[in-house]
PDB file of C-alpha atoms in Angstrom:
ATOM      1  CA  LEU A  15     -17.306  22.997   9.740  1.00 78.00           C
ATOM      2  CA  THR A  16     -20.379  21.082   9.838  1.00 75.00           C
ATOM      3  CA  SER A  17     -19.240  18.940   6.964  1.00 76.00           C
ATOM      4  CA  ASN A  18     -16.087  18.046   9.015  1.00 75.00           C
ATOM      5  CA  ILE A  19     -17.831  17.775  12.326  1.00 77.00           C
ATOM      6  CA  SER A  20     -20.673  15.669  10.561  1.00 77.00           C
ATOM      7  CA  GLN A  21     -16.965  13.591   9.214  1.00 75.00           C
ATOM      8  CA  ILE A  22     -15.745  13.253  12.690  1.00 76.00           C
ATOM      9  CA  ILE A  23     -18.921  11.998  14.527  1.00 75.00           C
ATOM     10  CA  TYR A  24     -19.700   9.096  11.282  1.00 73.00           C
ATOM     11  CA  ASN A  25     -15.792   7.744  12.150  1.00 74.00           C
ATOM     12  CA  LEU A  26     -16.075   7.729  15.812  1.00 74.00           C
ATOM     13  CA  LYS A  27     -17.456   4.131  15.781  1.00 69.00           C
ATOM     14  CA  SER A  28     -14.424   3.467  13.725  1.00 72.00           C
ATOM     15  CA  ILE A  29     -11.491   5.067  15.967  1.00 73.00           C
ATOM     16  CA  GLU A  30     -13.506   2.881  18.899  1.00 73.00           C
ATOM     17  CA  PHE A  31     -12.663  -0.834  16.987  1.00 71.00           C
ATOM     18  CA  ILE A  32      -9.320   0.583  15.718  1.00 72.00           C
ATOM     19  CA  LYS A  33      -8.966   1.181  20.089  1.00 74.00           C
ATOM     20  CA  LYS A  34     -10.058  -1.974  21.030  1.00 69.00           C
ATOM     21  CA  ASP A  35      -8.030  -3.879  19.026  1.00 68.00           C
ATOM     22  CA  ILE A  36      -5.105  -2.075  20.026  1.00 67.00           C
ATOM     23  CA  GLU A  37      -5.653  -2.825  23.673  1.00 68.00           C
ATOM     24  CA  LYS A  38      -6.391  -6.249  22.718  1.00 65.00           C
ATOM     25  CA  LYS A  39      -2.907  -5.929  20.889  1.00 58.00           C
ATOM     26  CA  VAL A  40      -4.564  -7.341  18.014  1.00 54.00           C
ATOM     27  CA  ILE A  41      -2.713  -4.835  16.008  1.00 51.00           C
ATOM     28  CA  LYS A  42       1.308  -6.047  16.429  1.00 55.00           C
ATOM     29  CA  ASN A  43       4.117  -4.619  14.949  1.00 51.00           C
ATOM     30  CA  THR A  44       5.016  -6.054  12.206  1.00 48.00           C
ATOM     31  CA  LYS A  45       8.551  -4.907  10.863  1.00 52.00           C
ATOM     32  CA  ASN A  46      10.521  -7.596  12.624  1.00 47.00           C
ATOM     33  CA  LYS A  47       8.537 -10.002  10.125  1.00 56.00           C
ATOM     34  CA  ASN A  48      11.246 -11.678   7.898  1.00 77.00           C
ATOM     35  CA  LYS A  49       9.613 -10.392   4.386  1.00 84.00           C
ATOM     36  CA  ILE A  50       9.766 -12.178   1.539  1.00 89.00           C
ATOM     37  CA  LYS A  51      12.405 -10.056  -0.720  1.00 84.00           C
ATOM     38  CA  ASN A  52      12.779 -12.686  -4.057  1.00 91.00           C
ATOM     39  CA  ILE A  53       8.702 -13.190  -5.285  1.00 94.00           C
ATOM     40  CA  GLN A  54       8.819 -15.318  -8.121  1.00 96.00           C
ATOM     41  CA  SER A  55       5.366 -16.143  -8.519  1.00 97.00           C
ATOM     42  CA  LEU A  56       2.099 -15.435  -6.529  1.00 96.00           C
ATOM     43  CA  SER A  57      -1.214 -17.890  -7.718  1.00 97.00           C
ATOM     44  CA  LEU A  58      -4.640 -18.328  -6.667  1.00 96.00           C
ATOM     45  CA  ASN A  59      -5.848 -21.740  -5.913  1.00 96.00           C
ATOM     46  CA  LYS A  60      -9.467 -22.173  -6.892  1.00 96.00           C
ATOM     47  CA  ILE A  61     -11.130 -19.058  -5.413  1.00 95.00           C
ATOM     48  CA  ASP A  62     -14.132 -18.365  -4.728  1.00 95.00           C
ATOM     49  CA  LEU A  63     -15.741 -15.492  -3.711  1.00 93.00           C
ATOM     50  CA  LYS A  64     -19.859 -14.583  -2.484  1.00 90.00           C
ATOM     51  CA  TYR A  65     -21.653 -11.186  -1.751  1.00 82.00           C
ATOM     52  CA  TYR A  66     -24.675 -11.427   0.321  1.00 76.00           C
ATOM     53  CA  ASN A  67     -27.468  -8.500  -0.539  1.00 76.00           C
ATOM     54  CA  LYS A  68     -29.019  -8.513   2.412  1.00 74.00           C
ATOM     55  CA  LYS A  69     -31.935  -6.397   1.421  1.00 73.00           C
ATOM     56  CA  ASP A  70     -32.779  -8.210  -1.804  1.00 75.00           C
ATOM     57  CA  ASN A  71     -32.226 -11.377   0.035  1.00 78.00           C
ATOM     58  CA  VAL A  72     -29.634 -12.164  -3.223  1.00 81.00           C
ATOM     59  CA  THR A  73     -26.270 -14.008  -2.911  1.00 81.00           C
ATOM     60  CA  PHE A  74     -23.556 -12.758  -5.798  1.00 81.00           C
ATOM     61  CA  GLU A  75     -21.059 -15.316  -6.715  1.00 87.00           C
ATOM     62  CA  ILE A  76     -18.045 -12.918  -8.365  1.00 88.00           C
ATOM     63  CA  PHE A  77     -16.384 -15.789  -8.573  1.00 92.00           C
ATOM     64  CA  LYS A  78     -16.355 -19.853  -8.386  1.00 91.00           C
ATOM     65  CA  ASN A  79     -13.263 -21.871  -8.545  1.00 93.00           C
ATOM     66  CA  PHE A  80     -11.372 -19.537 -10.279  1.00 95.00           C
ATOM     67  CA  ASN A  81      -7.003 -20.178 -10.561  1.00 96.00           C
ATOM     68  CA  TYR A  82      -4.389 -18.425 -12.106  1.00 97.00           C
ATOM     69  CA  LYS A  83      -0.333 -17.548 -11.290  1.00 97.00           C
ATOM     70  CA  PHE A  84       0.983 -14.072 -11.997  1.00 97.00           C
ATOM     71  CA  ASN A  85       5.164 -14.644 -12.305  1.00 98.00           C
ATOM     72  CA  LYS A  86       7.718 -11.421 -12.285  1.00 97.00           C
ATOM     73  CA  GLY A  87       8.804  -9.887 -15.018  1.00 97.00           C
ATOM     74  CA  ASN A  88       5.512  -9.112 -16.539  1.00 98.00           C
ATOM     75  CA  ILE A  89       2.557  -6.515 -16.706  1.00 98.00           C
ATOM     76  CA  TYR A  90      -0.913  -8.236 -15.960  1.00 98.00           C
ATOM     77  CA  GLY A  91      -4.164  -5.947 -17.142  1.00 97.00           C
ATOM     78  CA  ILE A  92      -7.483  -7.291 -16.038  1.00 96.00           C
ATOM     79  CA  TYR A  93     -10.666  -6.170 -18.206  1.00 95.00           C
ATOM     80  CA  GLY A  94     -14.098  -7.333 -17.311  1.00 91.00           C
ATOM     81  CA  PRO A  95     -17.649  -5.792 -17.334  1.00 87.00           C
ATOM     82  CA  SER A  96     -18.758  -3.768 -14.334  1.00 83.00           C
ATOM     83  CA  GLY A  97     -19.150  -6.153 -11.208  1.00 80.00           C
ATOM     84  CA  SER A  98     -17.204  -8.833 -13.008  1.00 87.00           C
ATOM     85  CA  GLY A  99     -15.154  -8.766  -9.868  1.00 90.00           C
ATOM     86  CA  LYS A 100     -11.838  -6.041 -10.917  1.00 93.00           C
ATOM     87  CA  SER A 101     -11.879  -4.363  -7.883  1.00 92.00           C
ATOM     88  CA  SER A 102     -12.473  -7.840  -5.440  1.00 93.00           C
ATOM     89  CA  LEU A 103      -9.545  -9.775  -7.503  1.00 95.00           C
ATOM     90  CA  LEU A 104      -7.209  -6.814  -6.589  1.00 95.00           C
ATOM     91  CA  ASN A 105      -8.460  -6.556  -2.667  1.00 94.00           C
ATOM     92  CA  ILE A 106      -8.052 -10.558  -2.737  1.00 95.00           C
ATOM     93  CA  ILE A 107      -4.386 -10.576  -3.819  1.00 94.00           C
ATOM     94  CA  SER A 108      -3.292  -7.764  -1.813  1.00 93.00           C
ATOM     95  CA  GLY A 109      -4.414  -9.741   1.411  1.00 92.00           C
ATOM     96  CA  ILE A 110      -7.541  -6.591   2.340  1.00 90.00           C
ATOM     97  CA  LEU A 111     -10.759  -9.575   1.242  1.00 91.00           C
ATOM     98  CA  ARG A 112     -10.581 -13.106   1.960  1.00 92.00           C
ATOM     99  CA  PRO A 113     -12.300 -14.882  -0.012  1.00 93.00           C
ATOM    100  CA  ASN A 114     -15.168 -17.706   1.013  1.00 93.00           C
ATOM    101  CA  ARG A 115     -12.761 -20.414  -1.250  1.00 95.00           C
ATOM    102  CA  GLY A 116      -9.121 -20.806  -1.870  1.00 95.00           C
ATOM    103  CA  LYS A 117      -5.736 -19.752  -1.155  1.00 94.00           C
ATOM    104  CA  VAL A 118      -2.847 -17.591  -1.834  1.00 95.00           C
ATOM    105  CA  LEU A 119       0.277 -18.584  -2.437  1.00 96.00           C
ATOM    106  CA  ILE A 120       3.365 -17.228  -3.365  1.00 96.00           C
ATOM    107  CA  ASN A 121       6.105 -18.775  -4.498  1.00 96.00           C
ATOM    108  CA  ASN A 122       3.787 -21.762  -4.691  1.00 95.00           C
ATOM    109  CA  LYS A 123       3.534 -21.362  -0.716  1.00 95.00           C
ATOM    110  CA  LYS A 124       0.276 -20.498   0.680  1.00 94.00           C
ATOM    111  CA  ILE A 125       0.583 -17.428   2.673  1.00 92.00           C
ATOM    112  CA  LYS A 126      -2.731 -16.550   5.177  1.00 91.00           C
ATOM    113  CA  SER A 127      -5.052 -13.199   3.759  1.00 86.00           C
ATOM    114  CA  TYR A 128      -4.039 -11.101   6.473  1.00 84.00           C
ATOM    115  CA  ASP A 129       0.271 -11.454   5.869  1.00 90.00           C
ATOM    116  CA  ILE A 130       0.540 -10.365   2.558  1.00 91.00           C
ATOM    117  CA  PRO A 131       0.670  -7.231   3.178  1.00 88.00           C
ATOM    118  CA  LYS A 132       2.835  -8.178   5.927  1.00 88.00           C
ATOM    119  CA  LEU A 133       5.370 -10.440   4.045  1.00 92.00           C
ATOM    120  CA  THR A 134       5.404  -8.445   1.192  1.00 93.00           C
ATOM    121  CA  ASN A 135       6.859  -5.076  -0.289  1.00 94.00           C
ATOM    122  CA  LEU A 136       3.245  -4.758  -1.466  1.00 95.00           C
ATOM    123  CA  SER A 137       2.198  -1.447  -3.342  1.00 95.00           C
ATOM    124  CA  PHE A 138      -1.611  -0.925  -3.931  1.00 94.00           C
ATOM    125  CA  ALA A 139      -3.051   2.236  -5.314  1.00 93.00           C
ATOM    126  CA  SER A 140      -6.851   1.976  -5.036  1.00 90.00           C
ATOM    127  CA  GLN A 141      -8.962   4.132  -7.649  1.00 88.00           C
ATOM    128  CA  ASP A 142      -9.793   6.723  -4.621  1.00 86.00           C
ATOM    129  CA  ASN A 143      -6.936   9.727  -5.233  1.00 86.00           C
ATOM    130  CA  VAL A 144      -6.136  10.644  -1.874  1.00 84.00           C
ATOM    131  CA  ILE A 145      -4.591  14.029  -1.183  1.00 85.00           C
ATOM    132  CA  LEU A 146      -3.688  14.705   2.409  1.00 82.00           C
ATOM    133  CA  ASP A 147      -3.902  18.282   3.149  1.00 80.00           C
ATOM    134  CA  ASP A 148       0.441  18.147   3.920  1.00 83.00           C
ATOM    135  CA  ASN A 149       2.981  19.637   1.686  1.00 85.00           C
ATOM    136  CA  ILE A 150       4.114  17.474  -1.465  1.00 88.00           C
ATOM    137  CA  LEU A 151       6.929  15.160   0.577  1.00 88.00           C
ATOM    138  CA  VAL A 152       4.797  13.581   3.155  1.00 86.00           C
ATOM    139  CA  ASN A 153       1.515  13.706  -0.106  1.00 88.00           C
ATOM    140  CA  ILE A 154       3.443  10.967  -1.628  1.00 91.00           C
ATOM    141  CA  THR A 155       5.980   9.397   1.325  1.00 90.00           C
ATOM    142  CA  LEU A 156       3.194   9.251   4.324  1.00 85.00           C
ATOM    143  CA  ASN A 157       6.225  10.454   5.898  1.00 84.00           C
ATOM    144  CA  PHE A 158       7.451  13.517   8.118  1.00 80.00           C
ATOM    145  CA  ASP A 159      11.134  12.578   7.258  1.00 80.00           C
ATOM    146  CA  HIS A 160      13.413  13.323   4.268  1.00 80.00           C
ATOM    147  CA  ILE A 161      16.230  12.992   3.206  1.00 83.00           C
ATOM    148  CA  ARG A 162      18.704  14.385   0.387  1.00 85.00           C
ATOM    149  CA  SER A 163      17.931  12.034  -2.031  1.00 87.00           C
ATOM    150  CA  ASP A 164      14.443  11.263  -1.628  1.00 86.00           C
ATOM    151  CA  ILE A 165      13.626  14.728  -2.111  1.00 89.00           C
ATOM    152  CA  ASN A 166      16.124  14.504  -5.604  1.00 92.00           C
ATOM    153  CA  HIS A 167      14.252  10.922  -6.424  1.00 93.00           C
ATOM    154  CA  ILE A 168      10.892  12.992  -5.661  1.00 94.00           C
ATOM    155  CA  LYS A 169      11.793  15.582  -7.650  1.00 94.00           C
ATOM    156  CA  SER A 170      12.893  13.681 -10.710  1.00 96.00           C
ATOM    157  CA  LEU A 171       9.425  11.714 -10.803  1.00 96.00           C
ATOM    158  CA  LEU A 172       7.095  14.615 -11.155  1.00 96.00           C
ATOM    159  CA  LYS A 173       9.224  15.969 -13.434  1.00 96.00           C
ATOM    160  CA  TYR A 174       8.959  12.935 -15.820  1.00 96.00           C
ATOM    161  CA  PHE A 175       5.043  13.016 -15.120  1.00 97.00           C
ATOM    162  CA  ASN A 176       5.141  16.356 -16.444  1.00 95.00           C
ATOM    163  CA  LEU A 177       4.081  17.259 -12.758  1.00 94.00           C
ATOM    164  CA  ASN A 178       6.920  20.385 -12.608  1.00 93.00           C
ATOM    165  CA  LYS A 179       5.056  22.815 -11.198  1.00 89.00           C
ATOM    166  CA  PHE A 180       4.560  20.816  -7.964  1.00 90.00           C
ATOM    167  CA  ILE A 181       8.420  21.254  -7.677  1.00 90.00           C
ATOM    168  CA  ASN A 182       7.745  25.015  -6.655  1.00 84.00           C
ATOM    169  CA  LYS A 183       9.333  25.359  -2.940  1.00 82.00           C
ATOM    170  CA  LYS A 184       5.711  26.099  -1.401  1.00 81.00           C
ATOM    171  CA  PHE A 185       5.038  23.109  -2.227  1.00 82.00           C
ATOM    172  CA  PHE A 186       8.130  20.995  -0.264  1.00 81.00           C
ATOM    173  CA  ASP A 187       8.096  23.404   2.328  1.00 78.00           C
ATOM    174  CA  LYS A 188       8.311  20.931   5.462  1.00 69.00           C
ATOM    175  CA  LYS A 189       6.707  24.177   7.617  1.00 67.00           C
ATOM    176  CA  SER A 190       4.033  24.845   4.942  1.00 65.00           C
ATOM    177  CA  LEU A 191       0.824  23.043   5.633  1.00 64.00           C
ATOM    178  CA  ALA A 192      -0.451  24.583   1.797  1.00 62.00           C
ATOM    179  CA  SER A 193      -3.526  22.731   0.405  1.00 65.00           C
ATOM    180  CA  ILE A 194      -3.277  21.198  -3.178  1.00 74.00           C
ATOM    181  CA  LYS A 195      -6.426  19.386  -2.625  1.00 70.00           C
ATOM    182  CA  ASN A 196      -6.884  22.244  -5.653  1.00 77.00           C
ATOM    183  CA  MET A 197      -5.242  19.990  -8.753  1.00 85.00           C
ATOM    184  CA  SER A 198      -6.655  18.324 -11.318  1.00 90.00           C
ATOM    185  CA  GLY A 199      -8.414  14.643 -11.321  1.00 91.00           C
ATOM    186  CA  GLY A 200      -5.166  13.708 -13.417  1.00 93.00           C
ATOM    187  CA  GLU A 201      -2.680  15.714 -11.533  1.00 93.00           C
ATOM    188  CA  MET A 202      -3.912  13.567  -8.351  1.00 93.00           C
ATOM    189  CA  GLN A 203      -3.836  10.180 -10.083  1.00 95.00           C
ATOM    190  CA  ARG A 204      -0.162  10.680 -11.425  1.00 95.00           C
ATOM    191  CA  ILE A 205       0.274  12.070  -6.867  1.00 94.00           C
ATOM    192  CA  ASN A 206      -1.261   9.059  -6.425  1.00 94.00           C
ATOM    193  CA  PHE A 207       1.031   6.534  -8.490  1.00 96.00           C
ATOM    194  CA  ILE A 208       3.687   8.052  -7.762  1.00 96.00           C
ATOM    195  CA  ARG A 209       3.194   7.053  -4.011  1.00 95.00           C
ATOM    196  CA  ALA A 210       2.382   3.825  -5.357  1.00 95.00           C
ATOM    197  CA  ILE A 211       6.181   3.188  -6.768  1.00 96.00           C
ATOM    198  CA  ILE A 212       7.976   5.162  -4.806  1.00 94.00           C
ATOM    199  CA  ASN A 213       8.940   2.620  -2.178  1.00 92.00           C
ATOM    200  CA  ASN A 214      10.282   0.260  -4.978  1.00 94.00           C
ATOM    201  CA  PRO A 215       7.505  -2.283  -4.170  1.00 95.00           C
ATOM    202  CA  LYS A 216       7.873  -6.696  -5.719  1.00 96.00           C
ATOM    203  CA  ILE A 217       4.163  -6.562  -5.874  1.00 97.00           C
ATOM    204  CA  LEU A 218       2.456  -3.247  -7.611  1.00 97.00           C
ATOM    205  CA  ILE A 219      -1.004  -3.116  -8.291  1.00 97.00           C
ATOM    206  CA  LEU A 220      -3.077  -0.367  -9.578  1.00 97.00           C
ATOM    207  CA  ASP A 221      -6.739   0.260 -10.164  1.00 95.00           C
ATOM    208  CA  GLU A 222      -7.450   1.849 -12.906  1.00 94.00           C
ATOM    209  CA  PRO A 223      -4.171   3.922 -12.636  1.00 95.00           C
ATOM    210  CA  THR A 224      -4.483   5.695 -16.145  1.00 94.00           C
ATOM    211  CA  SER A 225      -8.199   6.681 -15.819  1.00 92.00           C
ATOM    212  CA  SER A 226      -8.170  10.467 -15.837  1.00 91.00           C
ATOM    213  CA  LEU A 227      -5.424  10.600 -17.886  1.00 94.00           C
ATOM    214  CA  ASP A 228      -4.614  11.705 -21.562  1.00 94.00           C
ATOM    215  CA  THR A 229      -3.466   9.751 -24.301  1.00 94.00           C
ATOM    216  CA  LYS A 230       0.664  11.418 -23.544  1.00 95.00           C
ATOM    217  CA  ASN A 231       0.519  11.132 -19.688  1.00 96.00           C
ATOM    218  CA  GLU A 232      -1.051   7.483 -20.135  1.00 96.00           C
ATOM    219  CA  LYS A 233       1.532   6.744 -22.179  1.00 96.00           C
ATOM    220  CA  LYS A 234       3.908   8.593 -19.503  1.00 96.00           C
ATOM    221  CA  ILE A 235       2.891   5.681 -16.753  1.00 97.00           C
ATOM    222  CA  PHE A 236       3.061   2.335 -19.322  1.00 97.00           C
ATOM    223  CA  ASN A 237       6.603   3.546 -20.342  1.00 97.00           C
ATOM    224  CA  TYR A 238       7.735   3.474 -16.539  1.00 97.00           C
ATOM    225  CA  LEU A 239       6.120   0.442 -16.066  1.00 97.00           C
ATOM    226  CA  LYS A 240       7.755  -1.378 -18.684  1.00 97.00           C
ATOM    227  CA  LYS A 241      10.640   0.109 -17.743  1.00 96.00           C
ATOM    228  CA  ILE A 242      10.397  -0.909 -13.750  1.00 97.00           C
ATOM    229  CA  LYS A 243       8.883  -4.253 -14.309  1.00 96.00           C
ATOM    230  CA  LYS A 244      11.516  -6.764 -14.673  1.00 95.00           C
ATOM    231  CA  ASP A 245      12.134  -7.445 -10.639  1.00 94.00           C
ATOM    232  CA  LYS A 246       8.182  -7.034 -10.392  1.00 97.00           C
ATOM    233  CA  ILE A 247       4.660  -8.068 -10.248  1.00 97.00           C
ATOM    234  CA  ILE A 248       2.755  -5.895 -11.772  1.00 98.00           C
ATOM    235  CA  ILE A 249      -1.721  -6.266 -11.420  1.00 98.00           C
ATOM    236  CA  LEU A 250      -3.515  -3.560 -13.422  1.00 97.00           C
ATOM    237  CA  THR A 251      -7.791  -2.877 -14.373  1.00 96.00           C
ATOM    238  CA  SER A 252      -8.331  -1.320 -17.312  1.00 94.00           C
ATOM    239  CA  HIS A 253     -11.173  -0.637 -19.054  1.00 91.00           C
ATOM    240  CA  LYS A 254      -9.147   0.562 -22.435  1.00 91.00           C
ATOM    241  CA  LEU A 255      -8.919  -2.136 -24.708  1.00 91.00           C
ATOM    242  CA  SER A 256      -6.273   0.141 -26.638  1.00 93.00           C
ATOM    243  CA  GLN A 257      -4.248  -0.792 -23.324  1.00 94.00           C
ATOM    244  CA  SER A 258      -3.420  -4.628 -24.409  1.00 94.00           C
ATOM    245  CA  LYS A 259      -0.691  -3.443 -26.220  1.00 95.00           C
ATOM    246  CA  TYR A 260       0.939  -2.419 -22.612  1.00 96.00           C
ATOM    247  CA  PHE A 261       0.108  -5.701 -21.222  1.00 97.00           C
ATOM    248  CA  ASP A 262       2.179  -9.396 -21.402  1.00 97.00           C
ATOM    249  CA  LYS A 263      -0.979 -10.760 -20.208  1.00 97.00           C
ATOM    250  CA  VAL A 264      -4.933 -10.157 -20.268  1.00 96.00           C
ATOM    251  CA  ILE A 265      -7.050 -11.645 -18.087  1.00 95.00           C
ATOM    252  CA  LYS A 266     -10.754 -10.891 -19.299  1.00 94.00           C
ATOM    253  CA  LEU A 267     -13.384 -11.482 -16.337  1.00 92.00           C
ATOM    254  CA  LYS A 268     -16.731 -12.303 -16.639  1.00 82.00           C
ATOM    255  CA  TRP A 269     -20.092 -11.655 -14.846  1.00 62.00           C
ATOM    256  CA  CYS A 270     -20.736 -14.613 -12.536  1.00 51.00           C
ATOM    257  CA  TYR A 271     -23.765 -13.830 -10.873  1.00 47.00           C
TER     258      TYR A 271
END
């Protein structure tokens, strides 16, 4: 109880901030926005990114004049030492982070950073494998309403990724709030991956998607990515050199401090 109350108090300022945005109508309904259906390429043009460490009065330069073009039908693997900007690069591509300078282009057309998730069918699985205290359907779809075909599809994915035990009725019962937080790190990561692919995104971004998996399940993930890559741009970070065999293109970042 003490832990939960502390967490609520900690997040109160964030709730107030969101409330102000809603009142000012800054957050708008984007469902009617015309999404870009046929994404051929995503380009980063002359990207600069810096972080300022106020405590040490030091500026960290992560990217300087960074350029790269991602094309549909490829799996891109990003390597680099800690601090080289792997996660920052994914955040820029997904519109979470705005660079200090430079442009993001889709099909060679400039897109504002905050419009990227609105105008594209994009999915981003971070390293934080968040599991909700709810049934497996809600955890994967982040939705409370499911038709039979959705349920069957989810069951087939659970089976494919060696998560058969979660096909058990108690994890699918809509009335059940049975916690599934006791699952292993590898199970959480696979659930997180299924959540990322369930809506058939055209841009799929994965931050260390197999860091908690054994070789068998790692292979399952990459075989699946190879199977679906034809109409997608797939970008992921990795620290395992052995995985380079699965990538069509490799991007090597260096620490630019």
